[in-house]
């Protein structure tokens, strides 16, 4: 079962085989909610899932000023951010050849802390990416909220990311097969919104549009 | 927007607040296909998405013998494996309070290389976890396939993992709100299987069961 790891690892051996355009990477990043942030703490790997938003050539993250481990990353430690979309299960004529259709990107660099006025700007931009239109439906952040948060940005440069992807049918075996082979499409799907008990008013456009943007496969 | 990172980071400050039972972690691990493997290479964070399977108290991974970076992890380097499920978008009365419902686990340890007869056993166990019943529908791996692969295992011990999760409504604000608030449920959903051109026979039980196990939210 050749895995995404195999393909990413191969990049370190044959960089010219890297797949994926900047536009494809943007589409991947803009279609997912959560990535995995990795850094090194005391020589050990440290990894955490995070909500994020892409803003042009930046990955934006948002956290709490009380989160010590996040400060470690904010201080300029080397970091890697990984986003993966699983697009399908690849069911081949052997388990060895079976795999997943997927798209993944790893961006390497360091996170910069964003301070001052631009901090609420970071939250607004993340929100705009995750649930477009929501910023216009809600109150602005308070000064207290602002002071409790940390905004982080990682630059996307022409050469600090690698994207890999697989799509389509299982590889065709040399001989005939005697079993069903194919792909089961998969996607992250949104269901019917559930209002909180104290919610007021109808489901707003931001939520309706979010649901529409995450249909079943 | 308090993020999963905030909550995981807090664990490093107040370990007693760790949430999630072993059973909940098993359910998380057994319900996802891909995790993110992190290690340290030359002092830098190295991260890659991988298909995996849980087998009792082990995380099993499967890769190519040609993948140098994976060998780095196989050789006993410290590693962390992160699996995240996004269960919903939490739409609060402010962007600051908005979040995601999620479950995540980070398992720390080192990967052990699995050799010999147990290597094909690793592949079978991963397959059994990802798509139950498929092992019985296909031919066994060949000796050539066996020799091209590497099986890796990471032990799950009572104290080498942390799980965090959020579920339910947005936090209730102190004052009244004037906007819709609630949760948009999300899940990884399987669609209608698509046969490869050379596929033979009907969609088998393994695939039908996989689709049933991944319904729309």
PDB file of N, CA and C in Angstrom, chain B residues 29-74:
ATOM      1  N   UNK B  29      -9.124   6.921  16.370  1.00  0.00           N
ATOM      2  CA  UNK B  29      -8.100   6.316  15.508  1.00  0.00           C
ATOM      3  C   UNK B  29      -8.731   5.381  14.475  1.00  0.00           C
ATOM      4  N   UNK B  30      -9.745   4.639  14.890  1.00  0.00           N
ATOM      5  CA  UNK B  30     -10.327   3.650  13.992  1.00  0.00           C
ATOM      6  C   UNK B  30     -11.273   4.274  12.969  1.00  0.00           C
ATOM      7  N   UNK B  31     -11.613   5.538  13.173  1.00  0.00           N
ATOM      8  CA  UNK B  31     -12.538   6.184  12.254  1.00  0.00           C
ATOM      9  C   UNK B  31     -11.875   7.049  11.203  1.00  0.00           C
ATOM     10  N   UNK B  32     -10.557   7.210  11.289  1.00  0.00           N
ATOM     11  CA  UNK B  32      -9.847   8.056  10.329  1.00  0.00           C
ATOM     12  C   UNK B  32      -8.909   7.212   9.477  1.00  0.00           C
ATOM     13  N   UNK B  33      -8.528   7.742   8.325  1.00  0.00           N
ATOM     14  CA  UNK B  33      -7.645   7.025   7.404  1.00  0.00           C
ATOM     15  C   UNK B  33      -6.206   7.504   7.474  1.00  0.00           C
ATOM     16  N   UNK B  34      -6.042   8.804   7.706  1.00  0.00           N
ATOM     17  CA  UNK B  34      -4.726   9.427   7.556  1.00  0.00           C
ATOM     18  C   UNK B  34      -4.349  10.170   8.837  1.00  0.00           C
ATOM     19  N   UNK B  35      -3.106  10.007   9.253  1.00  0.00           N
ATOM     20  CA  UNK B  35      -2.553  10.792  10.352  1.00  0.00           C
ATOM     21  C   UNK B  35      -1.330  11.535   9.857  1.00  0.00           C
ATOM     22  N   UNK B  36      -0.777  12.375  10.724  1.00  0.00           N
ATOM     23  CA  UNK B  36       0.424  13.116  10.361  1.00  0.00           C
ATOM     24  C   UNK B  36       1.568  12.656  11.256  1.00  0.00           C
ATOM     25  N   UNK B  37       2.610  12.155  10.619  1.00  0.00           N
ATOM     26  CA  UNK B  37       3.790  11.670  11.335  1.00  0.00           C
ATOM     27  C   UNK B  37       4.842  12.767  11.361  1.00  0.00           C
ATOM     28  N   UNK B  38       5.349  13.060  12.559  1.00  0.00           N
ATOM     29  CA  UNK B  38       6.366  14.097  12.697  1.00  0.00           C
ATOM     30  C   UNK B  38       7.610  13.518  13.345  1.00  0.00           C
ATOM     31  N   UNK B  39       8.761  13.974  12.870  1.00  0.00           N
ATOM     32  CA  UNK B  39      10.016  13.653  13.544  1.00  0.00           C
ATOM     33  C   UNK B  39      10.956  14.840  13.376  1.00  0.00           C
ATOM     34  N   UNK B  40      12.199  14.646  13.776  1.00  0.00           N
ATOM     35  CA  UNK B  40      13.192  15.716  13.693  1.00  0.00           C
ATOM     36  C   UNK B  40      14.326  15.222  12.809  1.00  0.00           C
ATOM     37  N   UNK B  41      14.641  15.967  11.773  1.00  0.00           N
ATOM     38  CA  UNK B  41      15.728  15.607  10.866  1.00  0.00           C
ATOM     39  C   UNK B  41      16.693  16.781  10.805  1.00  0.00           C
ATOM     40  N   UNK B  42      17.926  16.566  11.253  1.00  0.00           N
ATOM     41  CA  UNK B  42      18.923  17.635  11.284  1.00  0.00           C
ATOM     42  C   UNK B  42      18.415  18.854  12.047  1.00  0.00           C
ATOM     43  N   UNK B  43      17.711  18.610  13.126  1.00  0.00           N
ATOM     44  CA  UNK B  43      17.225  19.701  13.958  1.00  0.00           C
ATOM     45  C   UNK B  43      15.977  20.383  13.448  1.00  0.00           C
ATOM     46  N   UNK B  44      15.510  19.952  12.272  1.00  0.00           N
ATOM     47  CA  UNK B  44      14.331  20.585  11.676  1.00  0.00           C
ATOM     48  C   UNK B  44      13.115  19.670  11.810  1.00  0.00           C
ATOM     49  N   UNK B  45      11.940  20.268  11.948  1.00  0.00           N
ATOM     50  CA  UNK B  45      10.733  19.438  11.990  1.00  0.00           C
ATOM     51  C   UNK B  45      10.477  18.819  10.618  1.00  0.00           C
ATOM     52  N   UNK B  46      10.104  17.558  10.635  1.00  0.00           N
ATOM     53  CA  UNK B  46       9.816  16.825   9.407  1.00  0.00           C
ATOM     54  C   UNK B  46       8.448  16.205   9.603  1.00  0.00           C
ATOM     55  N   UNK B  47       7.575  16.364   8.640  1.00  0.00           N
ATOM     56  CA  UNK B  47       6.190  15.958   8.837  1.00  0.00           C
ATOM     57  C   UNK B  47       5.625  15.411   7.533  1.00  0.00           C
ATOM     58  N   UNK B  48       4.814  14.381   7.648  1.00  0.00           N
ATOM     59  CA  UNK B  48       4.267  13.756   6.448  1.00  0.00           C
ATOM     60  C   UNK B  48       2.946  13.067   6.795  1.00  0.00           C
ATOM     61  N   UNK B  49       1.957  13.188   5.899  1.00  0.00           N
ATOM     62  CA  UNK B  49       0.701  12.464   6.133  1.00  0.00           C
ATOM     63  C   UNK B  49       0.873  10.994   5.760  1.00  0.00           C
ATOM     64  N   UNK B  50       0.249  10.121   6.522  1.00  0.00           N
ATOM     65  CA  UNK B  50       0.367   8.689   6.245  1.00  0.00           C
ATOM     66  C   UNK B  50      -0.941   7.960   6.522  1.00  0.00           C
ATOM     67  N   UNK B  51      -1.255   7.010   5.660  1.00  0.00           N
ATOM     68  CA  UNK B  51      -2.274   6.026   5.995  1.00  0.00           C
ATOM     69  C   UNK B  51      -1.772   5.220   7.189  1.00  0.00           C
ATOM     70  N   UNK B  52      -2.690   4.777   8.011  1.00  0.00           N
ATOM     71  CA  UNK B  52      -2.274   4.003   9.184  1.00  0.00           C
ATOM     72  C   UNK B  52      -3.406   3.064   9.572  1.00  0.00           C
ATOM     73  N   UNK B  53      -3.100   2.181  10.486  1.00  0.00           N
ATOM     74  CA  UNK B  53      -4.130   1.358  11.101  1.00  0.00           C
ATOM     75  C   UNK B  53      -3.762   1.121  12.556  1.00  0.00           C
ATOM     76  N   UNK B  54      -4.776   1.090  13.411  1.00  0.00           N
ATOM     77  CA  UNK B  54      -4.515   0.728  14.814  1.00  0.00           C
ATOM     78  C   UNK B  54      -4.704  -0.773  14.973  1.00  0.00           C
ATOM     79  N   UNK B  55      -3.760  -1.385  15.658  1.00  0.00           N
ATOM     80  CA  UNK B  55      -3.888  -2.814  15.960  1.00  0.00           C
ATOM     81  C   UNK B  55      -3.673  -2.969  17.461  1.00  0.00           C
ATOM     82  N   UNK B  56      -4.760  -2.968  18.197  1.00  0.00           N
ATOM     83  CA  UNK B  56      -4.624  -3.049  19.657  1.00  0.00           C
ATOM     84  C   UNK B  56      -3.851  -1.867  20.186  1.00  0.00           C
ATOM     85  N   UNK B  57      -2.704  -2.134  20.795  1.00  0.00           N
ATOM     86  CA  UNK B  57      -1.893  -1.081  21.396  1.00  0.00           C
ATOM     87  C   UNK B  57      -0.767  -0.610  20.483  1.00  0.00           C
ATOM     88  N   UNK B  58      -0.983  -0.739  19.176  1.00  0.00           N
ATOM     89  CA  UNK B  58       0.035  -0.274  18.233  1.00  0.00           C
ATOM     90  C   UNK B  58      -0.593   0.548  17.110  1.00  0.00           C
ATOM     91  N   UNK B  59       0.141   1.566  16.682  1.00  0.00           N
ATOM     92  CA  UNK B  59      -0.156   2.241  15.423  1.00  0.00           C
ATOM     93  C   UNK B  59       0.724   1.590  14.380  1.00  0.00           C
ATOM     94  N   UNK B  60       0.125   1.130  13.287  1.00  0.00           N
ATOM     95  CA  UNK B  60       0.889   0.472  12.230  1.00  0.00           C
ATOM     96  C   UNK B  60       0.964   1.377  11.004  1.00  0.00           C
ATOM     97  N   UNK B  61       2.170   1.469  10.450  1.00  0.00           N
ATOM     98  CA  UNK B  61       2.403   2.245   9.238  1.00  0.00           C
ATOM     99  C   UNK B  61       3.105   1.340   8.235  1.00  0.00           C
ATOM    100  N   UNK B  62       3.022   1.720   6.981  1.00  0.00           N
ATOM    101  CA  UNK B  62       3.532   0.879   5.920  1.00  0.00           C
ATOM    102  C   UNK B  62       4.123   1.769   4.851  1.00  0.00           C
ATOM    103  N   UNK B  63       5.350   1.519   4.460  1.00  0.00           N
ATOM    104  CA  UNK B  63       5.977   2.398   3.487  1.00  0.00           C
ATOM    105  C   UNK B  63       6.906   1.662   2.556  1.00  0.00           C
ATOM    106  N   UNK B  64       7.678   2.445   1.804  1.00  0.00           N
ATOM    107  CA  UNK B  64       8.610   1.884   0.832  1.00  0.00           C
ATOM    108  C   UNK B  64      10.019   1.835   1.403  1.00  0.00           C
ATOM    109  N   UNK B  65      10.722   0.763   1.096  1.00  0.00           N
ATOM    110  CA  UNK B  65      12.110   0.655   1.548  1.00  0.00           C
ATOM    111  C   UNK B  65      12.983   1.742   0.930  1.00  0.00           C
ATOM    112  N   UNK B  66      12.515   2.318  -0.186  1.00  0.00           N
ATOM    113  CA  UNK B  66      13.296   3.346  -0.866  1.00  0.00           C
ATOM    114  C   UNK B  66      13.112   4.740  -0.278  1.00  0.00           C
ATOM    115  N   UNK B  67      12.237   4.870   0.658  1.00  0.00           N
ATOM    116  CA  UNK B  67      11.930   6.191   1.197  1.00  0.00           C
ATOM    117  C   UNK B  67      12.873   6.524   2.342  1.00  0.00           C
ATOM    118  N   UNK B  68      13.902   7.300   2.038  1.00  0.00           N
ATOM    119  CA  UNK B  68      14.944   7.575   3.011  1.00  0.00           C
ATOM    120  C   UNK B  68      14.455   8.255   4.267  1.00  0.00           C
ATOM    121  N   UNK B  69      13.561   9.208   4.095  1.00  0.00           N
ATOM    122  CA  UNK B  69      13.092   9.954   5.255  1.00  0.00           C
ATOM    123  C   UNK B  69      12.290   9.059   6.183  1.00  0.00           C
ATOM    124  N   UNK B  70      11.608   8.083   5.619  1.00  0.00           N
ATOM    125  CA  UNK B  70      10.842   7.157   6.445  1.00  0.00           C
ATOM    126  C   UNK B  70      11.790   6.241   7.198  1.00  0.00           C
ATOM    127  N   UNK B  71      12.896   5.882   6.558  1.00  0.00           N
ATOM    128  CA  UNK B  71      13.895   5.071   7.262  1.00  0.00           C
ATOM    129  C   UNK B  71      14.425   5.813   8.476  1.00  0.00           C
ATOM    130  N   UNK B  72      14.539   7.132   8.347  1.00  0.00           N
ATOM    131  CA  UNK B  72      14.993   7.962   9.470  1.00  0.00           C
ATOM    132  C   UNK B  72      14.116   7.732  10.690  1.00  0.00           C
ATOM    133  N   UNK B  73      12.841   7.638  10.442  1.00  0.00           N
ATOM    134  CA  UNK B  73      11.913   7.415  11.556  1.00  0.00           C
ATOM    135  C   UNK B  73      11.980   5.970  12.013  1.00  0.00           C
ATOM    136  N   UNK B  74      12.146   5.070  11.080  1.00  0.00           N
ATOM    137  CA  UNK B  74      12.183   3.657  11.430  1.00  0.00           C
ATOM    138  C   UNK B  74      13.373   3.337  12.315  1.00  0.00           C
TER     139      UNK B  74
END
